[in-house]
Amino acid sequence: MRKVYSKIESISGNVITVTAEGVNYNDLAVVTSAHGESLANVIRMNGESVSLQVFSGGRGVSTGDEVRFLGHPMQVSFSENLLGRIFTGSGIPRDNGPALTDNMIEIGGPSVNPAKRIIPRNMIRTGIPMIDVFNSLVESQKLPIFSVSGEPYNELLARIAMQAEVDMIILGGMGLKYDDYLYFKETLEEGGAMSRTIFFVHTAADPIVECLLVPDMSLAVAERFALEGKKVLVLLTDMTNFADAMKEIAITMEQVPSNRGYPGDLYSQLASRYEKAVDFEGAGSITILAVTTMPGDDVTHPVPDNTGYITEGQYYLRNGRIEPFGSLSRLKQMVNKDSREDHRALMDGMIKLYAAYKESLEKKSMGFRMSEWDDKLLKYGDLFENQMMDLSVNISLEEALNSGWKILADSFTPEETGLRTELINSFWPKERILEKESN
Amino acid sequence: MAKNVGKIVGINGNMVSVETDGQVSLNEVGYILVGEQKLKAEVIRITGKRLELQVFEATSGIGIGNTVELTGDLLTVELGPGLLTQIYDGLQNPLPELAEQCGFFLQRGIYLSALPRKTEWDFTPSVIIGDTVTNGDALGTVPEGKFDHRIMVPFGLKGNYRVKEIKSPGKYTVDTEMAVVEDENGKTHSLSMMFNWPVKRAITSYAERLKPVKPMISKIRIVDTFLPVSLGGTYCIPGPFGAGKTVLQQVTSKHAEVDIVIIAACGERAGEVVETLKEFPELIDPQTGKSLMERTIIICNTSSMPVAAREASVYTAVTLAEYYRQMGLNILLLADSTSRWAQAMREMSGRLEEIPGEEAFPAYLESVIASFYERAGLVRLRTGEFGSVTIGGTVSPAGGNFEEPVTQATLKVVGAFHGLSRERSDARKYPAIHPLESWSKYSSIIDSNKVEYARDVLFRGNEVGQMMKVVGEEGTSIDDFLIYLKADFLDYVYLQQNSFDPVDAAVSVERQEYLFDILLDVLSGKFNLETKSDARQFFNRLRQSFLDFNGSEWQSDDFKKLEKNILEMINDKKIGKLEDTGIFQKV
Ligand SMILES: Nc1ncnc2c1ncn2[C@@H]1O[C@H](COP(=O)(O)OP(=O)(O)OP(=O)(O)O)[C@@H](O)[C@H]1O
Ligand SMILES: [Mg+2]
C-alpha cells in the first residue's frame, strides 16, 4: 500500500505541489477532492517538493485533499475491446461502456530506431481528387490540414476516415466542440465504421490537462495495433488546441516563453507526436492527419510554422476547398509513378494551366482585355474548380484522371496543354478527336 | 568505474540536479542509476556541491535520492578505423546494431561500442623503434575503403615521445596494442588503433590554418558559379519550411567533389535519413566507382530522439570530420538543421533559469554558433599535406523570417549565405536559392568579371520585372523588355536545375564553363527582335532547346546536335554586341 499525502502545499492553475518521498519523475497520482477523483502526473521535483499537473484541473482542489501516488507513469488499456469505444483524454469511458483496465501499456514511449524505418510505398486512396491526383496521401505519412475556424475541416477528416483504405481509425479530439464530437460519432456510426474506430475525445468544456494527453493516448494505442499488423489512420483535431494547452501549463510553471507565449520546446513536443507516424516492416503502419487551425489565418504563427517544419507537407483548406497552391504532399513522388502512366504528367500539366488561369483572372479583375487564350483558360479554371476541387466530388483516382483529360479536351486543343504527344495519343478523349476532324 | 558519486535532488524535464561531495568538472559525463538502467548525462553547471546535468535520455522514473556515478571523463567519441559507412546516433551509438539488439524501438540506457571490435585491419607501420613522434603523427596506416587510414598518436599526447615498440605488418583489431611510446620523463604509454577525444574540443594537431581558396565543387550551377563555397569554408542555408534545404543538402552529399561527407541529421525527420540510408549503398560514387556509402558517415539524432543528445550530435559530427582532416583529406560536414541544435540549447538554458536573450535563446547563442563554424577550415598538416573541413548548415527560421537570432548569429560567421526564398520554391524554381539576396565571399569557378556581368543582368531584369507589374508590358520599352527576358532566361536555364534529372542533377565544372560562355553570348547580344511578342517567342524557343540541352549527356551526339541547333538559333537573330560588355571581354 502506497503512502497517502494529505497536505497540498500550493495550488497554482492546474499544478499542485506536495511534499512526498519515494516518488519518481512522471509518476501518476490520484488526487481525491470533494468533487471526486482525478489523475495527476509529476512534472517537476525539487528535493521532496513534488509538482503535479492535475488532469481535471486545479479548480476545486483544496490544500487538505489527498494525493496517492500509483508508482507508475500514465497508462492506457490496450486490447480489441477498445474498438468502437469512446474515452476522455485520460482514458475514462465517455460512452456508457465499462472502464477498461486490462493489459495496461505506457503512453509516450520511445521513438522508432531510424535504422528500422522503411521508405514509404503505398498510396492511401481517399476518393478526393485534390488529394489522390494532386497530393497523394501515403501510408505512414504525417500531414496537417492547415485551416481557419469556420472551414469544414472536421467534415473533411470524417470523410477521409470513412473512405480511406485503412484497417482502423483513431480519432483524437482536442478542444472539440460538442457538436463536432457528435458529428464525428454520428457520421462514423451511420457509415458503419464505428466498429473499427476508437475515440479519445477532449471537448472544449473538459479540463485542459486532459487535452494534453489525447495525442499520446491515441498514438500509444495506434502503435500497438500497428505492431499487430493493422494499418491505422490517426486523426487529430485540433493540434492548435493541444499547443495552447501546453502553453497554459508552461506559463503556470513559469517557463520563459520563446515565441508568442509558447514554450521553447514546442517544436520538440509536436515532433515527438508526429514522428510516431511509421510503417513497420512486416507489420502495420500509422498515418497521421492533423487539423491545425491558423490563428488569424497566419501560417507564420508558431503552431502552423513549427508544424510545417515537422510534417511531410500540408493541405490548405480554404473556402471549403483544398488549395492546389501551397498544399504539398512531400511523399507523393514515392507513389504516383506506379499508379497510372499519365498521373504525374497530368498532375503537373493541370496545375500549370490552373496557375495560368489565376493570372488571367487577375488580369480580368484589373480590367485588361481578355485574349482568346485567356477565355480558354477562364473556361478551364471553372471546370477545374467544379469537377476537381469541389469537395463534394467523390471519385476514384482513375475516374479523376479521366475527368482531368475530359476537362482539358473541353477547354483546349492537345498542343495547348503542353503534354507529351504519347500521352495525348493514349489518353485524349476519342470523341473529341472525331469531333475536331468532322469540324 | 565511477570516480565519484552523487545523489539526485531535483528533476525538471531532461535536467536533473545532483549533490556530490567530490571533485567534478564541467561537461563531465555521469550515469544516473534507475533500476537496472544507467542513463548517460552531462554536467552543465556546477554551484558548490550542487550540479546540474542534462540527461541524454527520457527521464521518466528517476527518483530523488537515486545515485549518479560521475566518471571524471568529458563527453568523448571513439576515433579509429571503421567510422566510415556508419550510422550513429548523436552519442555515437551505431543504430543498426542497436536495432539488432532492441528491435523497432530505441531503448534508453543502452550504449554500444562505436567502432567494430572484431574487424581486423591490415596494418602497415610507418615508424620504427627509436623514432620520435608527437600528437597527430602517424604510426602506420590501414586501408579503410579507398583511403589509407592513418593510425595516429592521440591528439592529447603533448610533447615528444620515443617509439619503444611497434607492431609489424599484419592484421589487428582496433583495441590491440600497436605501439608503446615513452615520454620525456620515461613514462610509457600503450597505444592502440583507437582513442577517445572530447567532442567539444577542436583538434589542432596541425602546422597552420590557411585561408580557404580552392572551390568545393558541388556541381550545382548557382552555387559553383554565383555563390561558391571553398574547401575549408563555411556556408549556411536558411529557408522556410518546404523551401528545399534538405533536398539541396541531399544533392550536395551525393555529388560534391570531396573525400568524405558527414551528414548530421540534427532534430529533423527520421524519414529523410532513411532515404539517404537506403539510397546511398545503391549509388555509385563516380570518382571511385564504389558505393557512395563508403565515403559517408551519418550522425542521426532526429526530432523525436532525446533533445540533449541533439546538441551533442553536431559536435560528434565535427569531431569525426576533424579527425579525417588529420589524414590530409577534404571533408564536407552537412548539418540539418542547426536551428534544432540552437533550440536544444534554448530548452536547457530555460531549465537552468538563465537570463534569456531574444526569443528566449541564451545570451551565449552567438558565441556557441561562432565556435562551431570556426571548427571548419583548411589546414597544412605537419607533413606538409593539406586537409580541410567544410561546414554547411541549414537554418530553419521561425516564420521563415531571417531576422531571427539563429539566422543572424550564423550570418555573422559564415563565408557564404544561400538563402532560400518561399517565392521561388512556390514557383517550383529549384534550387530555390535567392540569386540576388544570397552572397558568398569565396571565389567562383568562373572569371569574376563574367559572373558580375550576368549578375547585373539578373539585377536589372528584376527591376524591369518589378516595374512591369505596375505599368504593364505596354508601358515597357523593348530594350528593357529584352533585359527582362534575358534575366528570366538565365534563371531558367542556369540558376534552376533539376535535381531529379540524372544528367542535370550534377554538372561538372567543365560543362558549367562551357554553358556559361554560350549564355554570356546571349546576355550580351544585340538582337534583331522588333516586337515584344517576337522577343518572347524567341526566348521561349531558346529556353526550351536549352532545357533539352541541359538534359543531354555531356559531349554525346544528342548534346552536339542540340548545341548546333541552339547556336544557329542565336546567330539567326543576333546582330552584334551590347556596348556594356567590355568588362568581361578578353583582349
Ligand atoms: N531541387 C528540387 N527539385 C524538385 N523539388 C524540390 C527540390 N527541392 C525541394 N523540392 C520539393 O520541395 C519539398 C520540400 O523540400 P525539403 O524537404 O528540402 O524542404 P526543407 O527546406 O528541408 O523543409 P523543412 O524545413 O520543413 O525540412 C520536397 O519534398 C520536394 O517536393
Ligand atoms: Mg528539411
Short mmCIF file of C-alpha atoms in Angstrom, two decimals, chain A:
data_model
loop_
_atom_site.label_atom_id
_atom_site.label_comp_id
_atom_site.label_asym_id
_atom_site.label_seq_id
_atom_site.Cartn_x
_atom_site.Cartn_y
_atom_site.Cartn_z
CA MET A 1 0.00 0.00 0.00
CA ARG A 2 1.43 3.31 -1.07
CA LYS A 3 1.51 6.27 1.22
CA VAL A 4 -1.25 8.85 1.02
CA TYR A 5 -0.31 12.50 1.42
CA SER A 6 -2.93 14.84 2.74
CA LYS A 7 -1.22 18.19 2.69
CA ILE A 8 -1.10 20.04 -0.61
CA GLU A 9 1.31 22.94 -0.23
CA SER A 10 0.43 25.03 -3.18
CA ILE A 11 -2.17 25.13 -5.92
CA SER A 12 -1.50 27.28 -8.93
CA GLY A 13 -3.60 26.88 -12.02
CA ASN A 14 -3.66 23.16 -12.74
CA VAL A 15 -0.45 22.46 -10.87
CA ILE A 16 -0.29 21.34 -7.25
CA THR A 17 2.76 20.81 -5.05
CA VAL A 18 3.09 18.26 -2.25
CA THR A 19 5.95 17.13 -0.06
CA ALA A 20 6.46 13.46 -0.75
CA GLU A 21 9.07 10.71 -0.70
CA GLY A 22 9.82 7.77 -2.91
CA VAL A 23 8.20 9.35 -5.95
CA ASN A 24 9.61 9.03 -9.46
CA TYR A 25 9.59 11.53 -12.27
CA ASN A 26 6.49 11.36 -14.47
CA ASP A 27 4.65 9.10 -11.98
CA LEU A 28 0.91 9.16 -11.74
CA ALA A 29 -1.10 10.03 -8.66
CA VAL A 30 -4.76 10.14 -7.72
CA VAL A 31 -5.99 13.36 -6.20
CA THR A 32 -9.20 12.93 -4.21
CA SER A 33 -11.20 16.05 -3.60
CA ALA A 34 -14.76 16.92 -2.74
CA HIS A 35 -15.55 16.80 -6.47
CA GLY A 36 -14.28 13.32 -6.92
CA GLU A 37 -11.04 11.71 -8.10
CA SER A 38 -8.61 12.94 -10.70
CA LEU A 39 -5.35 11.64 -12.02
CA ALA A 40 -2.27 13.84 -11.93
CA ASN A 41 1.32 13.33 -13.02
CA VAL A 42 4.68 14.51 -11.71
CA ILE A 43 6.20 17.26 -13.82
CA ARG A 44 8.88 18.64 -11.53
CA MET A 45 10.71 17.51 -8.41
CA ASN A 46 12.88 19.60 -6.17
CA GLY A 47 14.05 17.80 -3.09
CA GLU A 48 10.89 16.43 -1.51
CA SER A 49 8.71 19.03 -3.09
CA VAL A 50 6.82 17.38 -5.94
CA SER A 51 4.78 19.32 -8.54
CA LEU A 52 1.97 17.56 -10.37
CA GLN A 53 -0.38 18.60 -13.11
CA VAL A 54 -3.93 17.62 -12.22
CA PHE A 55 -5.79 16.21 -15.20
CA SER A 56 -9.17 17.53 -14.15
CA GLY A 57 -7.70 20.89 -13.26
CA GLY A 58 -6.78 22.70 -10.07
CA ARG A 59 -10.16 24.25 -9.62
CA GLY A 60 -11.90 22.87 -6.55
CA VAL A 61 -8.79 21.13 -5.20
CA SER A 62 -8.21 22.09 -1.57
CA THR A 63 -5.00 22.03 0.45
CA GLY A 64 -6.37 19.27 2.63
CA ASP A 65 -7.15 16.89 -0.26
CA GLU A 66 -5.50 13.52 -0.57
CA VAL A 67 -2.76 12.62 -3.04
CA ARG A 68 -1.99 8.96 -3.58
CA PHE A 69 0.94 8.02 -5.83
CA LEU A 70 0.47 5.00 -8.06
CA GLY A 71 4.14 4.23 -8.70
CA HIS A 72 3.94 4.24 -12.49
CA PRO A 73 3.51 6.75 -15.34
CA MET A 74 0.30 7.28 -17.31
CA GLN A 75 -1.06 4.14 -18.93
CA VAL A 76 -3.86 3.08 -21.21
CA SER A 77 -5.53 -0.25 -21.65
CA PHE A 78 -4.80 -1.96 -24.93
CA SER A 79 -6.97 -4.69 -26.41
CA GLU A 80 -9.54 -5.34 -29.11
CA ASN A 81 -12.12 -4.19 -26.56
CA LEU A 82 -11.14 -0.62 -27.32
CA LEU A 83 -12.74 -0.80 -30.74
CA GLY A 84 -15.98 1.08 -31.04
CA ARG A 85 -15.40 2.81 -27.70
CA ILE A 86 -15.17 6.47 -26.74
CA PHE A 87 -12.87 7.76 -23.99
CA THR A 88 -11.79 11.02 -22.47
CA GLY A 89 -8.21 12.27 -22.68
CA SER A 90 -7.37 10.38 -19.51
CA GLY A 91 -8.92 7.18 -20.74
CA ILE A 92 -12.21 7.23 -18.83
CA PRO A 93 -15.21 5.99 -20.85
CA ARG A 94 -17.36 8.71 -22.35
CA ASP A 95 -19.86 6.22 -23.68
CA ASN A 96 -21.80 4.05 -21.27
CA GLY A 97 -19.41 1.15 -21.63
CA PRO A 98 -17.30 -0.36 -18.88
CA ALA A 99 -13.92 1.08 -17.85
CA LEU A 100 -11.06 -0.90 -19.34
CA THR A 101 -8.15 -1.89 -17.13
CA ASP A 102 -6.71 -4.99 -18.74
CA ASN A 103 -3.30 -5.02 -20.38
CA MET A 104 -2.21 -1.52 -19.40
CA ILE A 105 0.54 0.00 -21.59
CA GLU A 106 2.57 3.15 -21.06
CA ILE A 107 1.98 6.19 -23.22
CA GLY A 108 4.64 8.42 -24.78
CA GLY A 109 7.05 5.53 -25.35
CA PRO A 110 10.45 5.69 -27.08
CA SER A 111 10.84 6.54 -30.75
CA VAL A 112 11.44 4.11 -33.56
CA ASN A 113 15.07 3.44 -34.43
CA PRO A 114 15.66 5.26 -37.75
CA ALA A 115 17.63 2.26 -38.96
CA LYS A 116 14.44 0.18 -38.72
CA ARG A 117 12.32 2.51 -40.82
CA ILE A 118 11.50 1.82 -44.42
CA ILE A 119 10.76 4.04 -47.37
CA PRO A 120 7.00 4.71 -47.66
CA ARG A 121 5.47 2.99 -50.66
CA ASN A 122 1.65 2.69 -50.51
CA MET A 123 -0.88 5.27 -51.51
CA ILE A 124 -3.93 5.75 -49.32
CA ARG A 125 -6.81 6.47 -51.65
CA THR A 126 -9.42 8.89 -50.35
CA GLY A 127 -11.75 9.50 -53.30
CA ILE A 128 -10.88 13.18 -53.16
CA PRO A 129 -9.22 14.24 -56.44
CA MET A 130 -7.30 17.14 -54.86
CA ILE A 131 -5.63 14.55 -52.64
CA ASP A 132 -5.43 11.42 -54.78
CA VAL A 133 -4.39 13.13 -58.01
CA PHE A 134 -2.52 16.22 -56.90
CA ASN A 135 -1.10 15.46 -53.48
CA SER A 136 -1.41 11.78 -52.77
CA LEU A 137 -1.59 10.68 -49.18
CA VAL A 138 0.94 7.97 -48.42
CA GLU A 139 0.77 5.27 -45.80
CA SER A 140 2.90 6.33 -42.76
CA GLN A 141 2.78 9.99 -43.76
CA LYS A 142 2.20 12.76 -41.24
CA LEU A 143 0.25 15.59 -42.73
CA PRO A 144 -1.59 18.55 -41.24
CA ILE A 145 -4.67 20.27 -42.62
CA PHE A 146 -4.00 23.98 -42.29
CA SER A 147 -7.24 25.86 -42.00
CA VAL A 148 -9.13 28.50 -40.05
CA SER A 149 -12.18 28.21 -37.84
CA GLY A 150 -15.38 28.06 -39.83
CA GLU A 151 -13.89 25.89 -42.56
CA PRO A 152 -15.25 22.33 -42.88
CA TYR A 153 -12.04 20.65 -41.70
CA ASN A 154 -13.82 18.22 -39.41
CA GLU A 155 -16.15 17.21 -42.24
CA LEU A 156 -13.09 16.63 -44.38
CA LEU A 157 -11.49 14.46 -41.69
CA ALA A 158 -14.68 12.49 -41.21
CA ARG A 159 -14.96 11.91 -44.92
CA ILE A 160 -11.38 10.74 -45.23
CA ALA A 161 -11.94 8.49 -42.23
CA MET A 162 -14.96 6.91 -43.94
CA GLN A 163 -13.31 6.41 -47.29
CA ALA A 164 -9.64 5.78 -46.64
CA GLU A 165 -8.50 2.23 -47.20
CA VAL A 166 -7.24 1.53 -43.69
CA ASP A 167 -7.95 -1.14 -41.10
CA MET A 168 -8.84 1.16 -38.28
CA ILE A 169 -9.26 4.75 -37.24
CA ILE A 170 -8.30 6.51 -34.05
CA LEU A 171 -9.79 9.91 -33.55
CA GLY A 172 -8.05 12.22 -31.08
CA GLY A 173 -10.21 15.27 -30.38
CA MET A 174 -8.70 18.24 -28.61
CA GLY A 175 -10.87 21.16 -27.56
CA LEU A 176 -13.53 19.73 -29.86
CA LYS A 177 -16.87 21.50 -29.91
CA TYR A 178 -19.50 19.16 -28.51
CA ASP A 179 -21.44 19.36 -31.76
CA ASP A 180 -18.38 18.37 -33.72
CA TYR A 181 -17.85 15.44 -31.42
CA LEU A 182 -21.42 14.30 -32.04
CA TYR A 183 -20.97 14.87 -35.74
CA PHE A 184 -17.95 12.54 -35.86
CA LYS A 185 -19.80 9.96 -33.81
CA GLU A 186 -22.91 10.03 -35.96
CA THR A 187 -21.05 10.06 -39.24
CA LEU A 188 -18.96 7.06 -38.30
CA GLU A 189 -21.93 5.20 -36.87
CA GLU A 190 -24.06 5.84 -39.95
CA GLY A 191 -21.22 4.81 -42.22
CA GLY A 192 -20.81 1.59 -40.26
CA ALA A 193 -17.21 2.45 -39.42
CA MET A 194 -17.63 2.77 -35.67
CA SER A 195 -16.66 -0.83 -35.02
CA ARG A 196 -13.17 -0.15 -36.35
CA THR A 197 -12.82 3.19 -34.62
CA ILE A 198 -11.59 4.37 -31.21
CA PHE A 199 -12.25 7.87 -29.90
CA PHE A 200 -10.14 9.77 -27.40
CA VAL A 201 -12.03 12.97 -27.08
CA HIS A 202 -11.40 16.12 -25.11
CA THR A 203 -14.16 18.63 -25.68
CA ALA A 204 -13.89 22.36 -25.21
CA ALA A 205 -15.71 22.03 -21.89
CA ASP A 206 -13.30 19.46 -20.43
CA PRO A 207 -10.27 20.18 -18.21
CA ILE A 208 -7.31 21.46 -20.19
CA VAL A 209 -4.72 18.92 -18.95
CA GLU A 210 -6.74 16.11 -20.50
CA CYS A 211 -6.28 17.82 -23.82
CA LEU A 212 -2.53 17.33 -23.45
CA LEU A 213 -2.95 13.59 -23.08
CA VAL A 214 -5.02 12.99 -26.21
CA PRO A 215 -2.22 12.65 -28.79
CA ASP A 216 -0.14 10.36 -26.58
CA MET A 217 -3.10 8.15 -25.69
CA SER A 218 -4.19 7.91 -29.33
CA LEU A 219 -0.71 7.23 -30.63
CA ALA A 220 0.25 4.71 -27.94
CA VAL A 221 -2.80 2.64 -28.85
CA ALA A 222 -2.19 3.16 -32.58
CA GLU A 223 1.38 1.94 -32.19
CA ARG A 224 0.30 -1.33 -30.58
CA PHE A 225 -2.30 -2.01 -33.23
CA ALA A 226 0.23 -1.20 -35.92
CA LEU A 227 2.70 -3.64 -34.41
CA GLU A 228 -0.04 -6.24 -34.64
CA GLY A 229 -0.28 -5.63 -38.35
CA LYS A 230 -3.05 -3.03 -38.57
CA LYS A 231 -2.99 -0.07 -40.94
CA VAL A 232 -4.03 2.67 -38.54
CA LEU A 233 -5.18 6.14 -39.51
CA VAL A 234 -4.90 8.62 -36.65
CA LEU A 235 -6.95 11.79 -36.95
CA LEU A 236 -6.08 14.62 -34.60
CA THR A 237 -8.17 17.74 -34.35
CA ASP A 238 -7.24 20.42 -33.44
CA MET A 239 -3.50 20.45 -32.74
CA THR A 240 -3.54 24.19 -32.12
CA ASN A 241 -5.66 23.50 -29.04
CA PHE A 242 -3.07 20.98 -27.92
CA ALA A 243 -0.31 23.57 -28.33
CA ASP A 244 -2.37 26.13 -26.44
CA ALA A 245 -2.84 23.69 -23.58
CA MET A 246 0.92 23.26 -23.46
CA LYS A 247 1.32 26.99 -23.40
CA GLU A 248 -1.00 27.25 -20.43
CA ILE A 249 0.91 24.71 -18.36
CA ALA A 250 4.26 26.28 -19.32
CA ILE A 251 3.11 29.65 -18.11
CA THR A 252 1.85 28.16 -14.83
CA MET A 253 5.27 26.58 -14.39
CA GLU A 254 6.85 29.99 -15.03
CA GLN A 255 8.81 28.79 -18.04
CA VAL A 256 10.34 31.51 -20.17
CA PRO A 257 8.21 31.72 -23.31
CA SER A 258 10.01 31.79 -26.65
CA ASN A 259 7.54 32.98 -29.23
CA ARG A 260 4.10 34.49 -28.62
CA GLY A 261 3.94 32.83 -25.23
CA TYR A 262 4.61 29.28 -26.47
CA PRO A 263 7.28 27.28 -24.67
CA GLY A 264 10.72 26.87 -26.26
CA ASP A 265 10.20 23.16 -26.72
CA LEU A 266 7.07 23.48 -28.87
CA TYR A 267 8.90 22.03 -31.87
CA SER A 268 10.20 19.00 -29.95
CA GLN A 269 6.85 18.39 -28.31
CA LEU A 270 4.98 18.41 -31.61
CA ALA A 271 7.68 16.40 -33.34
CA SER A 272 7.68 13.63 -30.75
CA ARG A 273 3.99 13.08 -31.56
CA TYR A 274 4.12 13.43 -35.33
CA GLU A 275 7.19 11.21 -35.62
CA LYS A 276 5.06 8.33 -34.34
CA ALA A 277 3.88 8.02 -37.92
CA VAL A 278 5.66 4.93 -39.22
CA ASP A 279 5.49 1.90 -41.46
CA PHE A 280 6.71 -1.17 -39.56
CA GLU A 281 8.45 -3.63 -41.82
CA GLY A 282 6.50 -6.86 -41.67
CA ALA A 283 3.67 -5.32 -39.62
CA GLY A 284 1.23 -2.40 -39.87
CA SER A 285 1.54 1.34 -40.03
CA ILE A 286 0.46 4.65 -38.54
CA THR A 287 -0.64 7.55 -40.75
CA ILE A 288 -1.43 10.88 -39.11
CA LEU A 289 -3.76 13.56 -40.41
CA ALA A 290 -3.98 16.51 -38.06
CA VAL A 291 -6.06 19.64 -38.24
CA THR A 292 -4.06 22.74 -37.35
CA THR A 293 -6.12 25.90 -37.32
CA MET A 294 -4.09 29.00 -38.03
CA PRO A 295 -4.91 31.85 -35.66
CA GLY A 296 -5.52 34.94 -37.78
CA ASP A 297 -5.08 32.82 -40.94
CA ASP A 298 -1.35 33.33 -40.41
CA VAL A 299 0.86 30.45 -41.44
CA THR A 300 3.84 32.05 -39.68
CA HIS A 301 2.03 31.70 -36.33
CA PRO A 302 4.22 29.43 -34.13
CA VAL A 303 1.87 26.44 -34.24
CA PRO A 304 1.43 26.04 -38.03
CA ASP A 305 5.02 27.21 -38.54
CA ASN A 306 6.54 24.57 -36.26
CA THR A 307 4.15 22.01 -37.68
CA GLY A 308 5.26 22.75 -41.24
CA TYR A 309 8.85 22.11 -40.21
CA ILE A 310 7.88 18.69 -38.82
CA THR A 311 5.30 17.22 -41.17
CA GLU A 312 5.66 15.84 -44.67
CA GLY A 313 3.73 18.55 -46.45
CA GLN A 314 0.36 20.11 -45.72
CA TYR A 315 -3.13 20.53 -47.12
CA TYR A 316 -4.53 24.03 -47.10
CA LEU A 317 -8.28 24.04 -46.68
CA ARG A 318 -9.66 27.39 -47.77
CA ASN A 319 -13.13 28.40 -48.86
CA GLY A 320 -14.19 24.82 -48.49
CA ARG A 321 -11.60 23.54 -50.97
CA ILE A 322 -8.15 22.03 -50.82
CA GLU A 323 -5.97 24.68 -52.39
CA PRO A 324 -3.73 23.44 -55.19
CA PHE A 325 -1.08 26.04 -54.34
CA GLY A 326 0.68 25.72 -51.02
CA SER A 327 -0.72 22.25 -50.49
CA LEU A 328 2.01 19.69 -50.81
CA SER A 329 2.46 16.02 -50.14
CA ARG A 330 6.20 15.58 -49.89
CA LEU A 331 5.85 11.84 -50.27
CA LYS A 332 3.66 11.84 -53.36
CA GLN A 333 6.54 11.05 -55.72
CA MET A 334 7.00 7.76 -53.86
CA VAL A 335 3.60 6.55 -55.07
CA ASN A 336 2.42 8.48 -58.10
CA LYS A 337 4.86 6.90 -60.51
CA ASP A 338 3.27 3.47 -60.20
CA SER A 339 -0.38 4.49 -60.16
CA ARG A 340 -1.01 5.20 -63.85
CA GLU A 341 1.42 6.38 -66.53
CA ASP A 342 -0.37 9.69 -67.07
CA HIS A 343 -0.69 10.52 -63.37
CA ARG A 344 2.41 12.68 -62.89
CA ALA A 345 2.26 14.48 -66.20
CA LEU A 346 -1.43 15.22 -65.85
CA MET A 347 -0.90 16.46 -62.30
CA ASP A 348 1.85 18.86 -63.35
CA GLY A 349 0.15 19.95 -66.54
CA MET A 350 -3.20 20.69 -64.95
CA ILE A 351 -1.63 22.70 -62.13
CA LYS A 352 0.41 24.77 -64.57
CA LEU A 353 -2.71 25.59 -66.53
CA TYR A 354 -4.58 26.39 -63.35
CA ALA A 355 -1.81 28.83 -62.41
CA ALA A 356 -2.16 30.44 -65.83
CA TYR A 357 -5.91 30.65 -65.23
CA LYS A 358 -5.28 32.52 -61.99
CA GLU A 359 -3.15 35.04 -63.87
CA SER A 360 -5.86 35.58 -66.47
CA LEU A 361 -8.39 36.00 -63.71
CA GLU A 362 -6.22 38.68 -62.14
CA LYS A 363 -5.81 40.47 -65.44
CA LYS A 364 -9.54 40.33 -65.90
CA SER A 365 -10.18 41.78 -62.47
CA MET A 366 -7.78 44.62 -63.29
CA GLY A 367 -9.80 45.42 -66.36
CA PHE A 368 -7.34 44.24 -69.02
CA ARG A 369 -8.73 42.91 -72.30
CA MET A 370 -9.14 39.14 -72.46
CA SER A 371 -7.47 37.34 -75.37
CA GLU A 372 -8.82 34.16 -76.93
CA TRP A 373 -6.30 32.24 -74.84
CA ASP A 374 -7.46 33.99 -71.69
CA ASP A 375 -11.02 32.96 -72.45
CA LYS A 376 -9.97 29.34 -72.82
CA LEU A 377 -8.17 29.50 -69.50
CA LEU A 378 -11.19 31.03 -67.80
CA LYS A 379 -13.36 28.19 -69.03
CA TYR A 380 -10.77 25.67 -67.90
CA GLY A 381 -10.49 27.23 -64.44
CA ASP A 382 -14.21 26.99 -63.95
CA LEU A 383 -14.35 23.34 -64.93
CA PHE A 384 -11.33 22.57 -62.81
CA GLU A 385 -12.83 24.15 -59.72
CA ASN A 386 -16.19 22.45 -60.14
CA GLN A 387 -15.09 19.00 -61.22
CA MET A 388 -11.80 18.61 -59.36
CA MET A 389 -11.58 20.99 -56.43
CA ASP A 390 -15.12 20.82 -55.15
CA LEU A 391 -15.07 18.64 -52.04
CA SER A 392 -18.36 17.03 -52.95
CA VAL A 393 -16.66 15.29 -55.85
CA ASN A 394 -16.09 11.73 -54.80
CA ILE A 395 -14.45 9.53 -57.43
CA SER A 396 -11.62 7.04 -57.72
CA LEU A 397 -8.16 8.12 -58.81
CA GLU A 398 -8.67 6.60 -62.26
CA GLU A 399 -12.00 8.33 -62.73
CA ALA A 400 -10.43 11.58 -61.58
CA LEU A 401 -7.63 11.22 -64.12
CA ASN A 402 -10.15 10.54 -66.89
CA SER A 403 -12.17 13.50 -65.77
CA GLY A 404 -8.97 15.58 -65.93
CA TRP A 405 -8.46 14.65 -69.58
CA LYS A 406 -12.05 15.49 -70.31
CA ILE A 407 -11.69 18.93 -68.74
CA LEU A 408 -8.59 19.54 -70.84
CA ALA A 409 -10.32 18.40 -74.01
CA ASP A 410 -13.32 20.61 -73.24
CA SER A 411 -11.05 23.62 -72.91
CA PHE A 412 -8.03 23.25 -75.18
CA THR A 413 -6.53 21.69 -78.27
CA PRO A 414 -3.99 18.95 -77.46
CA GLU A 415 -0.98 21.16 -78.36
CA GLU A 416 -2.08 23.87 -75.96
CA THR A 417 -1.81 21.60 -72.94
CA GLY A 418 1.97 21.19 -73.13
CA LEU A 419 1.55 17.45 -72.51
CA ARG A 420 3.73 14.89 -74.28
CA THR A 421 2.45 13.51 -77.56
CA GLU A 422 2.49 9.82 -76.47
CA LEU A 423 0.21 10.64 -73.56
CA ILE A 424 -2.13 12.66 -75.72
CA ASN A 425 -2.34 9.74 -78.14
CA SER A 426 -3.31 7.30 -75.45
CA PHE A 427 -5.49 9.43 -73.20
CA TRP A 428 -7.07 12.33 -75.12
CA PRO A 429 -10.82 11.55 -75.20
CA LYS A 430 -11.52 9.86 -78.56
CA GLU A 431 -14.83 11.56 -79.30
CA ARG A 432 -13.07 14.94 -79.16
CA ILE A 433 -10.65 13.93 -81.82
CA LEU A 434 -13.54 12.79 -84.04
CA GLU A 435 -15.46 15.98 -83.36
CA LYS A 436 -12.44 18.04 -84.35
CA GLU A 437 -11.94 16.09 -87.53
CA SER A 438 -15.55 16.43 -88.56
CA ASN A 439 -15.44 20.20 -87.93
#
